[in-house]
Coordinates of C-alpha atoms and ligand atoms in Angstrom, one line a residue:
M1 CA -155.5 25.7 -76.2
Q2 CA -154.0 27.3 -78.8
P3 CA -150.5 27.0 -79.5
Q4 CA -148.4 30.4 -80.2
I5 CA -147.3 30.7 -83.5
I6 CA -143.9 33.0 -84.0
L7 CA -143.0 33.7 -87.4
L8 CA -140.2 36.4 -87.5
K9 CA -137.4 37.2 -84.8
E10 CA -138.4 38.9 -81.9
G11 CA -138.2 43.0 -82.4
T12 CA -139.5 42.4 -86.1
D13 CA -142.0 45.8 -87.2
S14 CA -144.4 45.0 -89.0
S15 CA -147.5 47.7 -90.1
Q16 CA -149.5 46.9 -92.6
G17 CA -152.7 47.3 -95.1
K18 CA -154.1 51.5 -95.5
P19 CA -152.3 52.6 -92.2
Q20 CA -149.3 51.5 -94.1
L21 CA -149.8 52.8 -96.9
I22 CA -151.0 56.3 -96.2
S23 CA -148.2 56.4 -94.3
N24 CA -145.7 55.6 -97.1
I25 CA -147.7 57.9 -99.4
N26 CA -147.1 61.0 -96.4
A27 CA -143.6 60.0 -96.7
C28 CA -143.0 60.4 -100.7
A29 CA -144.9 63.5 -100.3
A30 CA -142.3 64.8 -97.6
V31 CA -139.7 64.5 -100.4
V32 CA -141.4 66.1 -103.1
D33 CA -141.6 68.8 -100.9
A34 CA -138.2 69.1 -100.4
I35 CA -137.9 69.9 -104.4
R36 CA -140.8 71.5 -105.1
T37 CA -140.0 74.7 -105.4
T38 CA -136.5 74.3 -107.4
L39 CA -139.0 73.0 -110.9
G40 CA -139.1 76.0 -114.2
P41 CA -137.6 78.9 -114.4
R42 CA -138.0 81.0 -111.4
G43 CA -137.7 77.7 -109.8
M44 CA -135.4 77.7 -107.1
D45 CA -132.1 76.3 -106.1
K46 CA -131.0 73.6 -103.7
L47 CA -127.7 74.5 -101.1
I48 CA -126.9 71.1 -99.8
V49 CA -123.9 70.7 -97.5
D50 CA -122.6 66.6 -97.1
S51 CA -121.2 65.2 -93.7
K52 CA -118.1 66.4 -95.1
G53 CA -118.8 70.3 -95.0
Q54 CA -118.8 69.9 -99.1
A55 CA -121.5 72.5 -100.8
T56 CA -123.6 71.4 -103.6
I57 CA -125.5 74.7 -105.8
S58 CA -128.3 72.7 -107.9
N59 CA -131.5 73.2 -109.3
D60 CA -131.0 69.4 -111.0
G61 CA -133.5 67.2 -109.4
A62 CA -131.8 64.2 -109.2
T63 CA -129.1 65.5 -108.0
I64 CA -130.8 67.1 -105.2
L65 CA -132.3 63.3 -104.3
K66 CA -129.2 61.7 -104.2
Q67 CA -127.7 64.6 -102.3
L68 CA -130.4 63.4 -99.8
D69 CA -129.4 60.6 -99.1
I70 CA -132.8 59.1 -98.1
V71 CA -133.7 56.1 -96.1
H72 CA -137.3 55.6 -96.2
P73 CA -138.0 51.9 -97.9
A74 CA -140.5 53.7 -99.8
A75 CA -139.3 57.2 -100.8
K76 CA -136.6 56.0 -101.9
T77 CA -138.2 54.7 -105.2
L78 CA -138.9 58.3 -106.0
V79 CA -134.8 59.3 -105.8
D80 CA -134.7 56.1 -108.0
I81 CA -137.2 57.2 -110.7
A82 CA -135.2 60.5 -110.7
K83 CA -132.2 58.8 -111.5
S84 CA -133.6 56.8 -114.3
Q85 CA -134.9 59.9 -115.1
D86 CA -131.3 61.8 -115.2
A87 CA -130.0 58.8 -117.1
E88 CA -132.6 58.3 -119.8
V89 CA -133.2 61.9 -120.8
G90 CA -131.3 64.1 -118.7
D91 CA -133.3 66.2 -118.2
G92 CA -136.7 66.2 -116.2
T93 CA -136.0 65.0 -113.6
T94 CA -138.2 67.2 -111.3
T95 CA -141.1 66.8 -113.0
V96 CA -141.1 63.5 -112.8
V97 CA -140.6 63.3 -109.0
L98 CA -143.2 65.6 -108.4
L99 CA -145.7 63.9 -111.4
A100 CA -145.2 61.2 -109.2
G101 CA -145.7 62.6 -106.2
Q102 CA -149.1 64.2 -107.0
F103 CA -149.8 60.9 -108.2
L104 CA -149.6 60.1 -104.7
H105 CA -151.4 62.7 -103.5
E106 CA -154.5 62.2 -105.5
C107 CA -155.2 58.8 -104.5
K108 CA -154.3 59.5 -101.4
R109 CA -158.0 60.9 -100.5
L110 CA -159.5 57.8 -102.6
I111 CA -157.5 55.1 -100.2
E112 CA -158.8 56.6 -97.7
E113 CA -162.1 56.2 -98.7
G114 CA -162.0 52.7 -99.0
V115 CA -160.9 52.4 -103.0
H116 CA -159.0 49.1 -103.3
P117 CA -155.4 50.2 -104.1
H118 CA -155.3 47.7 -107.4
N119 CA -159.0 49.8 -108.9
I120 CA -156.7 52.4 -109.2
V121 CA -153.3 50.8 -110.4
R122 CA -155.2 49.9 -113.3
S123 CA -156.6 52.9 -114.4
F124 CA -153.5 55.2 -113.9
R125 CA -152.1 52.5 -116.5
K126 CA -154.7 53.0 -118.9
A127 CA -154.6 56.6 -118.9
T128 CA -150.7 56.5 -118.8
R129 CA -150.8 55.1 -122.3
L130 CA -154.4 57.3 -123.4
A131 CA -151.7 59.8 -122.3
I132 CA -148.6 58.9 -124.2
E133 CA -150.9 58.5 -126.9
K134 CA -152.2 61.9 -126.8
I135 CA -148.5 63.0 -126.5
N136 CA -148.1 61.6 -129.4
E137 CA -150.3 62.6 -131.7
I138 CA -150.3 66.3 -131.0
S139 CA -145.9 66.3 -131.1
V140 CA -144.6 68.3 -133.8
K141 CA -141.3 66.2 -135.9
V142 CA -139.0 68.3 -136.6
N143 CA -137.5 68.2 -140.3
K144 CA -134.2 66.6 -140.6
Q145 CA -133.4 67.6 -143.8
D146 CA -133.4 71.6 -143.2
P147 CA -130.5 72.3 -141.7
K148 CA -131.3 75.6 -140.5
E149 CA -134.4 74.5 -138.9
L150 CA -132.8 71.9 -137.1
R151 CA -130.4 73.7 -135.5
S152 CA -133.1 76.4 -134.7
I153 CA -135.1 73.9 -132.9
L154 CA -131.5 72.1 -130.9
E155 CA -131.3 75.2 -129.7
K156 CA -134.7 76.2 -128.1
C157 CA -134.6 72.6 -127.0
A158 CA -131.3 73.4 -125.5
G159 CA -132.4 76.9 -124.2
T160 CA -135.8 75.7 -122.4
S161 CA -133.7 73.1 -120.8
M162 CA -131.2 76.0 -119.5
N163 CA -134.3 78.9 -119.2
S164 CA -134.3 77.1 -115.3
K165 CA -130.9 77.1 -114.3
L166 CA -128.5 79.6 -112.9
I167 CA -127.0 80.6 -116.5
H168 CA -130.3 81.0 -117.9
Q169 CA -129.0 84.3 -118.6
Q170 CA -126.3 82.9 -121.0
K171 CA -128.9 80.3 -122.4
D172 CA -128.7 81.9 -126.3
F173 CA -124.7 81.4 -125.8
F174 CA -124.6 77.8 -124.2
A175 CA -127.6 76.8 -126.3
K176 CA -124.9 77.8 -129.3
M177 CA -122.0 76.2 -128.2
V178 CA -124.1 72.8 -127.1
V179 CA -125.6 72.2 -129.8
D180 CA -122.3 72.6 -131.7
A181 CA -121.0 70.3 -129.4
V182 CA -123.5 67.3 -130.1
M183 CA -123.6 68.0 -134.1
S184 CA -120.0 67.7 -134.2
L185 CA -120.0 64.3 -132.9
D186 CA -120.5 61.3 -135.1
S187 CA -123.9 59.6 -135.5
L188 CA -123.7 57.2 -132.8
L189 CA -123.5 60.3 -130.6
P190 CA -120.7 59.5 -127.8
L191 CA -121.3 61.2 -124.9
D192 CA -118.1 60.5 -123.4
M193 CA -116.7 62.1 -126.9
I194 CA -117.7 65.7 -125.1
G195 CA -115.1 66.3 -122.5
I196 CA -116.4 69.7 -120.1
K197 CA -113.1 71.1 -118.4
K198 CA -113.6 73.8 -115.6
V199 CA -110.7 76.3 -115.9
P200 CA -112.1 78.8 -112.7
G201 CA -111.9 82.9 -113.4
G202 CA -113.1 84.4 -116.4
S203 CA -116.8 85.4 -117.0
L204 CA -118.9 82.8 -118.7
E205 CA -118.7 84.3 -121.7
E206 CA -115.2 83.9 -121.9
S207 CA -116.2 79.6 -122.2
L208 CA -115.3 78.2 -125.6
L209 CA -115.7 75.3 -127.5
I210 CA -112.6 73.5 -128.5
D211 CA -113.3 71.2 -131.8
G212 CA -111.3 68.6 -130.7
V213 CA -109.2 67.3 -126.9
A214 CA -108.0 69.6 -125.0
F215 CA -106.6 69.4 -121.4
K216 CA -104.3 71.8 -119.2
K217 CA -100.5 71.2 -119.4
T218 CA -98.6 69.3 -117.7
F219 CA -95.8 69.6 -115.2
S220 CA -92.8 70.4 -117.5
Y221 CA -88.7 70.4 -117.4
A222 CA -86.5 73.1 -118.7
G223 CA -86.1 72.8 -122.3
F224 CA -89.5 72.8 -122.3
E225 CA -89.8 76.7 -123.8
M226 CA -88.0 75.5 -126.5
Q227 CA -90.0 73.2 -127.9
P228 CA -92.4 74.1 -131.2
K229 CA -95.5 74.7 -129.8
R230 CA -97.6 73.9 -133.0
Y231 CA -97.2 71.5 -135.3
D232 CA -99.6 70.3 -138.8
N233 CA -100.7 67.0 -139.1
P234 CA -98.3 65.9 -136.2
K235 CA -97.8 62.0 -135.5
I236 CA -98.6 62.0 -132.2
A237 CA -96.8 58.9 -129.6
L238 CA -99.1 58.0 -127.2
L239 CA -97.3 56.6 -124.3
N240 CA -97.2 55.1 -120.8
I241 CA -93.0 54.6 -120.4
E242 CA -90.9 57.1 -117.8
L243 CA -88.2 58.9 -119.9
E244 CA -86.3 60.3 -117.4
L245 CA -83.6 59.6 -115.8
K246 CA -83.6 56.8 -112.8
A247 CA -81.6 57.0 -109.7
E248 CA -81.4 53.4 -109.5
R249 CA -79.4 53.6 -106.3
D250 CA -83.2 53.8 -104.8
N251 CA -85.0 51.3 -105.4
A252 CA -81.0 48.7 -105.8
E253 CA -78.1 47.7 -104.0
I254 CA -75.9 47.8 -105.8
R255 CA -71.8 47.4 -104.7
V256 CA -68.9 48.4 -106.9
N257 CA -65.5 48.3 -105.6
N258 CA -64.0 51.2 -108.2
V259 CA -64.5 54.1 -109.5
E260 CA -65.0 53.1 -113.6
E261 CA -67.5 50.1 -112.2
Y262 CA -69.6 53.2 -110.7
Q263 CA -69.5 55.4 -114.4
K264 CA -70.1 52.2 -116.3
I265 CA -73.6 52.0 -114.2
V266 CA -74.5 54.9 -114.8
D267 CA -73.3 55.0 -118.5
T268 CA -76.3 52.5 -119.2
E269 CA -78.4 54.0 -117.9
W270 CA -77.9 56.7 -120.0
N271 CA -77.8 54.6 -123.3
I272 CA -81.0 53.1 -122.4
L273 CA -82.7 56.3 -121.8
Y274 CA -80.9 57.2 -124.7
E275 CA -82.4 54.5 -126.7
K276 CA -85.8 54.9 -126.0
L277 CA -85.3 58.7 -127.1
D278 CA -83.6 57.5 -129.8
L279 CA -86.4 54.9 -131.0
I280 CA -88.9 57.7 -130.4
H281 CA -87.2 60.3 -133.0
K282 CA -87.2 57.5 -134.9
S283 CA -90.1 56.6 -135.1
G284 CA -91.3 60.0 -136.6
A285 CA -94.0 61.4 -133.7
K286 CA -93.9 65.2 -133.7
V287 CA -96.0 65.1 -130.0
V288 CA -95.2 63.0 -127.3
L289 CA -97.4 62.2 -124.9
S290 CA -96.9 60.2 -122.1
K291 CA -99.0 59.3 -118.8
L292 CA -95.5 59.0 -116.4
P293 CA -93.6 61.7 -116.2
I294 CA -90.8 63.2 -118.9
G295 CA -87.5 64.5 -117.4
D296 CA -85.4 67.4 -118.2
V297 CA -82.5 65.4 -120.5
A298 CA -85.9 63.8 -122.5
T299 CA -87.2 67.6 -122.3
Q300 CA -84.3 68.9 -123.9
Y301 CA -83.5 66.1 -126.1
F302 CA -86.9 66.1 -127.9
A303 CA -86.8 70.8 -127.6
D304 CA -83.4 69.7 -130.2
R305 CA -85.2 68.0 -132.1
D306 CA -88.0 70.1 -132.7
M307 CA -90.7 68.1 -131.3
F308 CA -93.1 68.4 -128.4
C309 CA -93.2 66.4 -125.2
A310 CA -96.0 66.0 -122.0
G311 CA -95.4 64.4 -119.5
R312 CA -97.9 62.9 -116.7
V313 CA -101.3 63.3 -118.9
V314 CA -104.1 62.3 -116.6
E315 CA -105.2 59.0 -118.0
E316 CA -109.1 59.7 -119.1
D317 CA -107.0 62.3 -121.2
L318 CA -104.9 60.2 -122.8
K319 CA -107.1 57.9 -123.4
R320 CA -109.7 60.3 -125.1
T321 CA -106.4 61.5 -127.2
M322 CA -106.2 57.8 -128.2
K323 CA -109.5 57.8 -129.1
A324 CA -110.4 61.1 -131.2
C325 CA -106.6 60.5 -132.7
G326 CA -106.2 57.5 -133.4
G327 CA -103.0 55.1 -132.3
A328 CA -102.4 53.1 -129.5
I329 CA -100.9 53.5 -125.9
M330 CA -97.7 52.4 -126.2
T331 CA -95.9 50.8 -122.8
T332 CA -92.6 50.3 -125.1
A333 CA -90.3 52.2 -127.3
H334 CA -89.5 49.8 -129.6
D335 CA -92.7 49.0 -131.7
L336 CA -93.3 52.6 -132.7
N337 CA -94.9 52.6 -136.1
D338 CA -97.7 53.8 -138.6
S339 CA -99.9 51.8 -137.1
V340 CA -99.3 52.6 -133.5
L341 CA -99.0 56.3 -133.9
G342 CA -102.3 59.2 -133.9
T343 CA -102.6 62.1 -135.8
C344 CA -104.7 65.1 -135.6
A345 CA -105.0 68.4 -138.2
K346 CA -104.0 71.0 -135.8
F347 CA -101.7 71.0 -132.5
E348 CA -101.6 73.4 -130.7
E349 CA -100.7 75.0 -127.3
R350 CA -102.2 77.7 -126.4
Q351 CA -103.1 79.9 -122.8
I352 CA -107.0 79.4 -121.4
G353 CA -107.4 82.4 -118.4
A354 CA -104.0 81.9 -116.2
D355 CA -103.1 77.8 -117.4
R356 CA -101.8 76.8 -120.6
Y357 CA -103.9 74.1 -122.5
N358 CA -102.6 71.6 -125.1
L359 CA -105.2 71.6 -128.0
F360 CA -105.6 68.6 -130.4
M361 CA -108.2 69.9 -133.5
G362 CA -109.7 68.2 -136.6
C363 CA -109.2 64.8 -135.1
P364 CA -109.7 61.9 -137.5
Q365 CA -110.7 58.8 -135.8
A366 CA -113.4 59.8 -133.1
K367 CA -115.6 63.5 -133.7
T368 CA -114.8 65.1 -130.5
C369 CA -115.0 68.0 -129.0
T370 CA -114.2 69.9 -125.6
I371 CA -115.8 72.3 -123.7
V372 CA -113.6 75.1 -121.6
L373 CA -116.2 76.4 -118.9
R374 CA -114.6 79.3 -117.1
G375 CA -116.6 81.3 -114.3
G376 CA -116.0 82.6 -110.6
A377 CA -117.0 79.9 -107.8
E378 CA -116.3 76.2 -107.8
Q379 CA -119.7 75.6 -106.6
F380 CA -120.8 77.8 -110.2
L381 CA -118.4 76.2 -112.0
E382 CA -120.2 72.0 -110.9
E383 CA -123.3 73.9 -111.7
T384 CA -123.1 75.1 -114.8
D385 CA -121.5 71.5 -116.3
R386 CA -124.2 69.8 -114.5
S387 CA -126.9 72.3 -116.6
L388 CA -124.6 72.4 -120.1
H389 CA -125.2 68.3 -119.5
D390 CA -128.7 68.4 -119.2
A391 CA -128.7 70.4 -122.3
I392 CA -126.6 68.1 -124.3
M393 CA -128.4 65.3 -123.6
I394 CA -131.3 67.1 -124.1
V395 CA -130.1 68.0 -127.7
R396 CA -129.1 64.2 -128.3
R397 CA -132.5 63.1 -127.3
A398 CA -134.5 65.9 -129.6
L399 CA -131.7 64.3 -132.6
R400 CA -132.4 60.8 -132.2
H401 CA -136.3 61.4 -132.0
D402 CA -137.4 64.1 -133.8
A403 CA -140.6 65.4 -131.7
V404 CA -140.8 68.4 -129.5
V405 CA -143.7 69.4 -127.4
A406 CA -144.9 72.9 -125.8
G407 CA -143.1 72.9 -122.2
G408 CA -144.2 75.2 -119.7
G409 CA -147.0 73.2 -118.4
A410 CA -149.2 73.4 -122.5
V411 CA -148.2 69.3 -122.9
E412 CA -149.1 68.7 -119.7
L413 CA -152.9 70.7 -119.4
E414 CA -153.6 69.4 -123.4
V415 CA -153.3 65.7 -121.6
S416 CA -155.1 66.5 -119.2
K417 CA -158.0 67.9 -120.8
H418 CA -158.0 65.0 -122.8
L419 CA -158.7 62.8 -120.1
R420 CA -160.7 64.2 -118.8
E421 CA -163.1 63.9 -121.7
Y422 CA -161.8 61.1 -121.9
S423 CA -163.3 60.1 -118.5
R424 CA -166.6 61.1 -118.9
S425 CA -167.6 58.5 -121.3
I426 CA -166.1 55.9 -118.8
A427 CA -169.4 54.5 -116.8
S428 CA -167.6 53.0 -114.2
K429 CA -166.0 54.3 -110.7
E430 CA -162.7 54.1 -113.1
Q431 CA -164.2 57.2 -114.2
L432 CA -163.0 58.8 -111.1
F433 CA -159.6 57.3 -110.9
M434 CA -159.0 58.5 -114.3
A435 CA -160.6 62.1 -113.6
A436 CA -157.4 61.7 -110.4
F437 CA -154.2 61.3 -113.3
A438 CA -155.7 64.0 -115.2
K439 CA -155.9 66.5 -112.0
A440 CA -153.0 65.3 -110.6
L441 CA -151.4 66.9 -114.0
E442 CA -152.1 70.2 -113.6
I443 CA -149.3 70.6 -111.0
I444 CA -147.1 71.0 -113.4
P445 CA -148.3 74.5 -114.2
R446 CA -149.8 75.2 -111.3
Q447 CA -146.2 75.0 -109.5
L448 CA -144.4 77.1 -112.4
C449 CA -146.7 79.6 -111.6
D450 CA -146.0 79.2 -107.6
N451 CA -142.0 79.0 -108.0
A452 CA -142.8 82.6 -110.2
G453 CA -145.5 84.0 -107.4
F454 CA -148.0 84.4 -109.9
D455 CA -152.0 83.2 -108.6
S456 CA -151.8 79.8 -109.7
T457 CA -155.7 79.8 -109.6
T458 CA -156.3 82.4 -111.7
I459 CA -153.8 81.6 -114.4
L460 CA -155.2 78.1 -114.4
N461 CA -158.3 78.8 -114.9
K462 CA -157.4 80.7 -117.8
L463 CA -155.4 78.2 -119.4
R464 CA -158.2 75.5 -118.8
A465 CA -160.7 78.0 -120.9
R466 CA -158.3 78.6 -123.1
H467 CA -156.8 74.9 -123.9
A468 CA -161.2 74.2 -124.1
E469 CA -160.7 75.7 -127.4
A470 CA -159.3 74.7 -130.6
D471 CA -156.6 76.8 -131.0
G472 CA -155.6 76.4 -127.2
K473 CA -153.4 73.3 -127.6
W474 CA -150.0 75.2 -127.2
Y475 CA -150.9 78.1 -124.0
G476 CA -149.5 77.7 -120.7
V477 CA -147.8 79.7 -118.6
D478 CA -146.0 83.4 -119.6
V479 CA -143.2 83.5 -116.2
L480 CA -142.0 86.5 -118.0
N481 CA -145.5 88.5 -117.7
E482 CA -147.8 86.9 -115.0
D483 CA -150.0 86.0 -118.1
I484 CA -151.1 83.0 -120.5
T485 CA -149.4 82.4 -124.1
D486 CA -149.2 80.7 -126.8
N487 CA -145.5 78.3 -125.8
F488 CA -145.2 77.0 -129.1
T489 CA -144.3 80.6 -130.8
A490 CA -142.9 81.2 -128.2
C491 CA -140.2 78.9 -128.2
V492 CA -140.3 76.8 -125.0
W493 CA -139.7 74.1 -126.6
E494 CA -138.8 70.3 -125.1
P495 CA -138.5 66.8 -126.6
A496 CA -141.2 65.1 -126.2
L497 CA -140.0 62.0 -125.2
V498 CA -138.6 63.9 -122.0
K499 CA -142.3 64.4 -120.8
I500 CA -143.6 60.7 -121.9
N501 CA -140.3 58.9 -119.9
A502 CA -141.2 61.0 -117.1
L503 CA -145.6 60.2 -117.2
T504 CA -144.7 56.8 -117.8
A505 CA -141.5 56.5 -114.5
A506 CA -144.1 59.0 -112.6
S507 CA -147.2 56.4 -113.2
E508 CA -144.6 53.3 -112.7
A509 CA -143.5 55.0 -109.7
A510 CA -147.0 56.1 -108.1
C511 CA -148.7 52.4 -108.9
L512 CA -145.6 50.4 -107.1
I513 CA -146.4 52.6 -104.3
L514 CA -149.5 51.7 -104.1
S515 CA -149.3 47.8 -104.6
V516 CA -147.3 48.1 -101.2
D517 CA -149.5 47.6 -98.4
E518 CA -147.1 46.3 -95.6
T519 CA -143.6 46.7 -94.8
I520 CA -141.5 44.4 -92.6
K521 CA -138.6 46.1 -91.0
S522 CA -136.6 43.0 -89.1
P523 CA -133.8 44.8 -86.9
R524 CA -131.4 42.0 -88.9
S525 CA -133.2 43.2 -92.6
S526 CA -130.2 45.2 -94.3
Y527 CA -132.0 48.2 -95.0
D528 CA -130.6 49.3 -91.4
G529 CA -127.4 48.8 -92.1
P530 CA -125.7 45.1 -91.6
A531 CA -126.9 43.9 -88.3
P532 CA -123.5 43.5 -85.9
G533 CA -121.5 40.3 -86.4
G534 CA -121.1 41.3 -90.1
P535 CA -123.4 40.6 -93.4
M536 CA -124.5 37.1 -93.1
G537 CA -122.1 34.8 -93.0
R538 CA -119.8 36.0 -95.7
G539 CA -116.6 37.0 -94.1
R540 CA -115.2 33.6 -93.5
G541 CA -114.0 33.1 -96.7
R542 CA -117.1 31.2 -97.3
P543 CA -118.7 32.5 -101.2
M544 CA -121.1 35.1 -101.5
Ligands
LIG1 P1 -136.7 69.4 -114.9 O1 -135.7 69.1 -113.0 O2 -138.0 68.6 -114.5 O3 -136.3 69.5 -116.0 P2 -136.6 72.1 -114.8 O4 -136.5 73.0 -113.0 O5 -135.9 72.1 -115.5 O6 -136.8 71.0 -114.0 O7 -138.3 72.8 -115.2 C1 -138.9 72.4 -115.9 C2 -139.8 73.3 -116.6 O8 -140.0 74.6 -116.8 C3 -140.5 72.2 -117.6 O9 -141.7 71.7 -117.2 C4 -140.8 74.0 -118.7 O10 -142.0 73.7 -119.7 C5 -141.1 74.8 -117.5 N1 -139.9 76.4 -118.6 C6 -138.6 75.7 -119.0 N2 -139.3 77.2 -119.2 C7 -139.8 77.7 -119.6 C8 -140.7 79.5 -119.9 N3 -139.5 80.3 -120.1 N4 -141.6 79.4 -119.7 C9 -142.8 78.8 -118.8 N5 -142.2 77.3 -118.9 C10 -140.5 76.8 -118.3
LIG2 MG1 -134.7 71.1 -116.8

């Protein structure tokens, strides 16, 4: 008699082998189908409503996948690669998911025929390496020495990334703005030095770029109108002090027996406040910003002395001002001296749309700028923000890694051709796998056609024929004329790094999913959420 061996807890669901692999691939295919139609300049947008009823309209693969809240363990990999592409290069998030899905799609056939996944994985890794070599070989180097040429290349890259977004009609306008913004940064190109402020109302073209920090005028008291609204080279005090008469009776109980004593308390309060104000005035600061409220007495005091003040400044804005203008955020008025005061070339309060904005321009410490976005609906502004983010990332990438390739499927087809030719030189069955990889790359031009409503088969045939010729390497889909065109002359340019990163990430994800042939789903495992009784043993004072 054989004793029964119990290995896993009761209720554990485990599936393994080929059916499991196929089921994982199918799950991924479902995810890919969800974002397939958003690719390219003729791609559609998705409207996602979350559990709180908040609507998001987006064309960005990473944003959509994040909102979808996918629970399937294998399909989650796709979400992760989209996120990683978003963090690493900022654009190409739909591309990466689509490629990964198509790699898996091609594999499915092979797996069903009984090929061992590891053979495929090995070939795919090799194919990826070859593909990257090819992209590096054909990419065109940017000449950084010529500022005019560099600028035009950057604008084209930014434009291509915005082609597929809601704001594509204003892409020239925004491409210039984005390039100006990135060029105004210092050599490290820190992303958080570009502030984006959204002001509902007005038209998109009324958006503007401010060379410096800008934030909305904060709440202010009477006396504010008399303060000057414009300075050249002012000293700026950044404070975390409340400049308001505190009604102490709210905070403490004070027993007084006669009027004099009460008067003393009131006087002391005023004295404390005036002492602080005097110190600030003596320090020579012209602009006073505080995270905490600045009351009416202080406002009037500053107005009388030709100073400007703003209380309740949002912390993030205050920090950016500090980084840009120098100085430090002080919690006392006592040590205000030049080393903790910031400065900028020009301070101004200006009307933008319905709101007034405080602008600090020509900041000495860090180069920074602020994009003020105008536009109709809130969702529209949000999507514009995301699109600009993509474009800004692309320009940063293009500045750092100075090689570009033509988009619209051109580079994918060229790499695909190269791999197919290479595969023919292999004698073993590896040939099949590499050909599958090459075929999968064609999904990008195919999907661009499908999304534009073109006959993808005809166009792909034309493209293949053109790429077989010597001068056809940059031919891609022409979304305007339902034809093919040289996308390098048509200025559909993308940084080579976007494509390299997308290919690597997609192939890694496909290989990862291919190497999983068993999922064990225990009722107490964490991906179903914490099991009843709380997560294992924590919460009773025990360390994690
Ligand atoms: P992703 O999230 O991957 O960036 P997009 O929706 O931005 O997805 O689409 C990018 C694709 O659209 C790229 O393959 C790019 O080459 C292509 N593309 C962009 N502009 C054009 C254009 N004018 N003509 C043809 N293809 C274009
Ligand atoms: Mg894009």
